[in-house]
Every structure is written in C-alpha cells, then in structure tokens.
Amino acid sequence: MKRFALTGAAGYIAPRHMKAIKDTGNVLVAALDPFESVGVIDSYFPEAEFFTEPEAFEAYLEEARAAEGLDYVSIATPNYLHYPQIRMSLRLGADALCEKPLVLGEDELDRLAALEAETGRRVWTVLQLRVHPALVELKRKLESDGDRKQVSLTYVTGRGKWYLKSWKGDVKKSGGLATNIGVHFFDMLTWLFGDVEHLEVHAREDRVVAGYMELERAGVSWFLSIDDSFVPAGLRAKGQRTYRSITVDGEEIEFSGGFTDLHTEVYRRTIAGDGFGLEDTRQAIRTTEQIRNFEVGGSAPRHPFVEKL
C-alpha cells in the first residue's frame, strides 16, 4: 500500500485523485487546501489529516516520512503552484504526481530534471487522454495509415466574468488560455501526430486564442475560447455553453465518453513505474509557452472562427 498526500483538495479535479488513490488500493494520509470545503474527503479517506496552512502540511509530512514513509504527493492546485509543490515533494523524499500543466515553462522542466537526479525521486504528470481507449485505438490506426492529415480543433467552454478576475485570468499564474484550457489538447495532438515543426498564432485575446501548427504528420488549425458566443447557434439555443470538435480529414473524432476511470489508469501506470514523466510533457509545455510569447501573425490557413473576431 502506497502512502499519498494531496494538495488542492477543495478543487474541481481533486475527487478524481482521491478516487484513483482508493481504487488502486492505496491511502491518503494528508491533504492541503486554503479553503475548508473539503467534505468530499469523507467519501474516500475520512481518517486523512487536513491542513489549510502549507507550512503545517509540510511539517506533518516530514514527520510522516520519518515515521511510516511517504511515497507520493498528488498535486491538483492552481498552475503557478505546481513547480514549487513538485520541488517540495521531491525534497520530502516522495514522487510528485501533478495535474496538467506540469509547469508553465520549459526552463522549469530542466530544473526539475536536475532535482530528480539529485533526489532520486520522480516527477509524474496526468496525461489522461493518452490512456483513453478511443484515442489509443486512433493512434494505432494513424500509425498504420502513415498519410499526412489535416486536423481542425475547436474548443469553446463558456466562462463567466469571474474567470478573468481569478488566478486563471492572470497569465503569470495560469499561463494563459492555451495553457489553462488547451494544454491537454496540444499534448494529445503531438502524441498522435508528432512534434511541432512550425507554429503561428493568429489571435491572442483575453477570451480567445487561435492559430495553426505544422506537426510531423498533420497540419492543425486550432481555436480555443471561453466566450460562449462561439458555440454554434443551434446548440446555444438549447442552453449549451460548451462546444468541442476535433476533425481529422473532415471526420469527427468522438471521445466524449470513457472518462470515468482515466485518472485511475494513470495512477496504476505511475505506481507501476510506467507513467508519464517530464519528457512526455515537454512538447506541450514548449508549445503553450510559445503561444503566449509569439507575435500574432503568419500566412497559414486561419481557423474559420477567427473570421468572427
């Protein structure tokens, strides 16, 4: 039985981590969050210690490490906290298992690689789309096909005024829209079609980011937004505020279902030593960092939604 700690226990994604820890037959010994709305812990690990102050949490883990050991720290906090909390985990003698984006910049990946070598511990991340059965099968088909593809990615997830006033709206804390709502898609695309060979950014605003990528085996036009006015009118009339479409040569990729146990599968692989590490996430981190820094422009084909701006 592995012993876990968890940061960000009050967050949206935290219950998936608690479930994965329980489903893999392991135990949560302590959790941290500045907010106290963490009653969900009772559904999984009612005996877990809980802290609202990071200093007290870290001190407890130091003692737990000395007494019974600490194997993993699962990190589900806001993006800008990932890097320091991964460092804390490794310094405590535990592996880190961190939500996406692992970090905000490629230089932080390099520093963590050095810390892995120094401590002998590992940094893992949650790339759950890579274990989605429909996408695993798609990857198999693409590899046997070998033809170059044309891909279109559209992701609109309506968010209220609160979004830009929270840490998510602060580029220094979230990494911007491409990082915060798009990093898992960019990871999926490079996993399926190869590394980025050319990148253009055609729009970068508070509520929209869009561009074009040439990957090794595909050209990709992409559009990401938190403005629900981009949801197609028919769906918006039904009250839908989210729209996702990924097409390959005009054919829709359907993977809406099958998400229930993806975190659990990532945990199983990680515990077995076959999870996703620093280098697995490098291309997506590099791409999102470039998107927030590149000059807007370029001559590649625009996503059709860009014309609506």
PDB file of N, CA and C in Angstrom, residues 179-212:
ATOM      1  N   THR A 179      -2.613  27.460 -22.273  1.00  0.00           N
ATOM      2  CA  THR A 179      -2.111  26.565 -21.228  1.00  0.00           C
ATOM      3  C   THR A 179      -3.252  26.028 -20.380  1.00  0.00           C
ATOM      4  N   ASN A 180      -4.125  26.930 -19.946  1.00  0.00           N
ATOM      5  CA  ASN A 180      -5.102  26.539 -18.938  1.00  0.00           C
ATOM      6  C   ASN A 180      -6.206  25.639 -19.471  1.00  0.00           C
ATOM      7  N   ILE A 181      -6.709  25.912 -20.684  1.00  0.00           N
ATOM      8  CA  ILE A 181      -7.783  25.063 -21.211  1.00  0.00           C
ATOM      9  C   ILE A 181      -7.332  24.232 -22.408  1.00  0.00           C
ATOM     10  N   GLY A 182      -6.094  24.466 -22.893  1.00  0.00           N
ATOM     11  CA  GLY A 182      -5.688  23.787 -24.112  1.00  0.00           C
ATOM     12  C   GLY A 182      -4.537  22.816 -24.012  1.00  0.00           C
ATOM     13  N   VAL A 183      -3.818  22.808 -22.879  1.00  0.00           N
ATOM     14  CA  VAL A 183      -2.572  22.039 -22.834  1.00  0.00           C
ATOM     15  C   VAL A 183      -2.806  20.557 -23.084  1.00  0.00           C
ATOM     16  N   HIS A 184      -3.934  20.003 -22.593  1.00  0.00           N
ATOM     17  CA  HIS A 184      -4.183  18.578 -22.804  1.00  0.00           C
ATOM     18  C   HIS A 184      -4.481  18.271 -24.268  1.00  0.00           C
ATOM     19  N   PHE A 185      -5.092  19.248 -24.986  1.00  0.00           N
ATOM     20  CA  PHE A 185      -5.328  19.039 -26.415  1.00  0.00           C
ATOM     21  C   PHE A 185      -4.019  19.089 -27.202  1.00  0.00           C
ATOM     22  N   PHE A 186      -3.150  20.039 -26.857  1.00  0.00           N
ATOM     23  CA  PHE A 186      -1.866  20.116 -27.565  1.00  0.00           C
ATOM     24  C   PHE A 186      -1.022  18.875 -27.293  1.00  0.00           C
ATOM     25  N   ASP A 187      -1.094  18.364 -26.069  1.00  0.00           N
ATOM     26  CA  ASP A 187      -0.386  17.118 -25.790  1.00  0.00           C
ATOM     27  C   ASP A 187      -0.964  15.981 -26.623  1.00  0.00           C
ATOM     28  N   MET A 188      -2.282  15.896 -26.681  1.00  0.00           N
ATOM     29  CA  MET A 188      -2.919  14.835 -27.459  1.00  0.00           C
ATOM     30  C   MET A 188      -2.515  14.915 -28.930  1.00  0.00           C
ATOM     31  N   LEU A 189      -2.517  16.121 -29.498  1.00  0.00           N
ATOM     32  CA  LEU A 189      -2.207  16.278 -30.916  1.00  0.00           C
ATOM     33  C   LEU A 189      -0.768  15.897 -31.228  1.00  0.00           C
ATOM     34  N   THR A 190       0.170  16.305 -30.377  1.00  0.00           N
ATOM     35  CA  THR A 190       1.566  15.945 -30.653  1.00  0.00           C
ATOM     36  C   THR A 190       1.822  14.469 -30.387  1.00  0.00           C
ATOM     37  N   TRP A 191       1.084  13.881 -29.445  1.00  0.00           N
ATOM     38  CA  TRP A 191       1.172  12.438 -29.202  1.00  0.00           C
ATOM     39  C   TRP A 191       0.681  11.663 -30.423  1.00  0.00           C
ATOM     40  N   LEU A 192      -0.387  12.157 -31.046  1.00  0.00           N
ATOM     41  CA  LEU A 192      -0.957  11.473 -32.204  1.00  0.00           C
ATOM     42  C   LEU A 192      -0.185  11.738 -33.492  1.00  0.00           C
ATOM     43  N   PHE A 193       0.306  12.995 -33.673  1.00  0.00           N
ATOM     44  CA  PHE A 193       0.810  13.392 -34.989  1.00  0.00           C
ATOM     45  C   PHE A 193       2.262  13.855 -35.009  1.00  0.00           C
ATOM     46  N   GLY A 194       2.953  13.805 -33.887  1.00  0.00           N
ATOM     47  CA  GLY A 194       4.364  14.160 -33.881  1.00  0.00           C
ATOM     48  C   GLY A 194       4.631  15.579 -33.421  1.00  0.00           C
ATOM     49  N   ASP A 195       5.902  15.902 -33.284  1.00  0.00           N
ATOM     50  CA  ASP A 195       6.321  17.183 -32.723  1.00  0.00           C
ATOM     51  C   ASP A 195       5.965  18.357 -33.629  1.00  0.00           C
ATOM     52  N   VAL A 196       5.934  19.549 -33.020  1.00  0.00           N
ATOM     53  CA  VAL A 196       5.624  20.777 -33.739  1.00  0.00           C
ATOM     54  C   VAL A 196       6.835  21.191 -34.581  1.00  0.00           C
ATOM     55  N   GLU A 197       6.588  21.407 -35.877  1.00  0.00           N
ATOM     56  CA  GLU A 197       7.644  21.860 -36.785  1.00  0.00           C
ATOM     57  C   GLU A 197       7.496  23.336 -37.125  1.00  0.00           C
ATOM     58  N   HIS A 198       6.278  23.846 -37.045  1.00  0.00           N
ATOM     59  CA  HIS A 198       6.020  25.268 -37.337  1.00  0.00           C
ATOM     60  C   HIS A 198       4.777  25.676 -36.569  1.00  0.00           C
ATOM     61  N   LEU A 199       4.788  26.897 -36.032  1.00  0.00           N
ATOM     62  CA  LEU A 199       3.670  27.383 -35.223  1.00  0.00           C
ATOM     63  C   LEU A 199       3.378  28.838 -35.560  1.00  0.00           C
ATOM     64  N   GLU A 200       2.101  29.140 -35.712  1.00  0.00           N
ATOM     65  CA  GLU A 200       1.657  30.524 -35.870  1.00  0.00           C
ATOM     66  C   GLU A 200       0.527  30.798 -34.891  1.00  0.00           C
ATOM     67  N   VAL A 201       0.472  32.028 -34.388  1.00  0.00           N
ATOM     68  CA  VAL A 201      -0.611  32.468 -33.516  1.00  0.00           C
ATOM     69  C   VAL A 201      -1.387  33.534 -34.271  1.00  0.00           C
ATOM     70  N   HIS A 202      -2.668  33.272 -34.524  1.00  0.00           N
ATOM     71  CA  HIS A 202      -3.486  34.182 -35.333  1.00  0.00           C
ATOM     72  C   HIS A 202      -4.382  35.085 -34.497  1.00  0.00           C
ATOM     73  N   ALA A 203      -4.609  34.723 -33.241  1.00  0.00           N
ATOM     74  CA  ALA A 203      -5.389  35.566 -32.330  1.00  0.00           C
ATOM     75  C   ALA A 203      -4.968  35.229 -30.914  1.00  0.00           C
ATOM     76  N   ARG A 204      -4.815  36.263 -30.109  1.00  0.00           N
ATOM     77  CA  ARG A 204      -4.494  36.048 -28.691  1.00  0.00           C
ATOM     78  C   ARG A 204      -5.109  37.196 -27.901  1.00  0.00           C
ATOM     79  N   GLU A 205      -6.273  36.929 -27.338  1.00  0.00           N
ATOM     80  CA  GLU A 205      -7.011  37.904 -26.555  1.00  0.00           C
ATOM     81  C   GLU A 205      -7.357  37.285 -25.201  1.00  0.00           C
ATOM     82  N   ASP A 206      -7.998  38.066 -24.346  1.00  0.00           N
ATOM     83  CA  ASP A 206      -8.330  37.555 -23.018  1.00  0.00           C
ATOM     84  C   ASP A 206      -9.200  36.306 -23.087  1.00  0.00           C
ATOM     85  N   ARG A 207     -10.121  36.267 -24.069  1.00  0.00           N
ATOM     86  CA  ARG A 207     -11.105  35.195 -24.113  1.00  0.00           C
ATOM     87  C   ARG A 207     -10.956  34.273 -25.326  1.00  0.00           C
ATOM     88  N   VAL A 208      -9.957  34.531 -26.159  1.00  0.00           N
ATOM     89  CA  VAL A 208      -9.756  33.736 -27.379  1.00  0.00           C
ATOM     90  C   VAL A 208      -8.273  33.597 -27.675  1.00  0.00           C
ATOM     91  N   VAL A 209      -7.874  32.403 -28.101  1.00  0.00           N
ATOM     92  CA  VAL A 209      -6.539  32.216 -28.667  1.00  0.00           C
ATOM     93  C   VAL A 209      -6.685  31.213 -29.805  1.00  0.00           C
ATOM     94  N   ALA A 210      -6.000  31.487 -30.925  1.00  0.00           N
ATOM     95  CA  ALA A 210      -6.160  30.632 -32.100  1.00  0.00           C
ATOM     96  C   ALA A 210      -4.888  30.673 -32.930  1.00  0.00           C
ATOM     97  N   GLY A 211      -4.696  29.629 -33.749  1.00  0.00           N
ATOM     98  CA  GLY A 211      -3.510  29.605 -34.598  1.00  0.00           C
ATOM     99  C   GLY A 211      -3.452  28.372 -35.472  1.00  0.00           C
ATOM    100  N   TYR A 212      -2.237  28.070 -35.916  1.00  0.00           N
ATOM    101  CA  TYR A 212      -2.000  26.946 -36.834  1.00  0.00           C
ATOM    102  C   TYR A 212      -0.677  26.292 -36.467  1.00  0.00           C
TER     103      TYR A 212
END
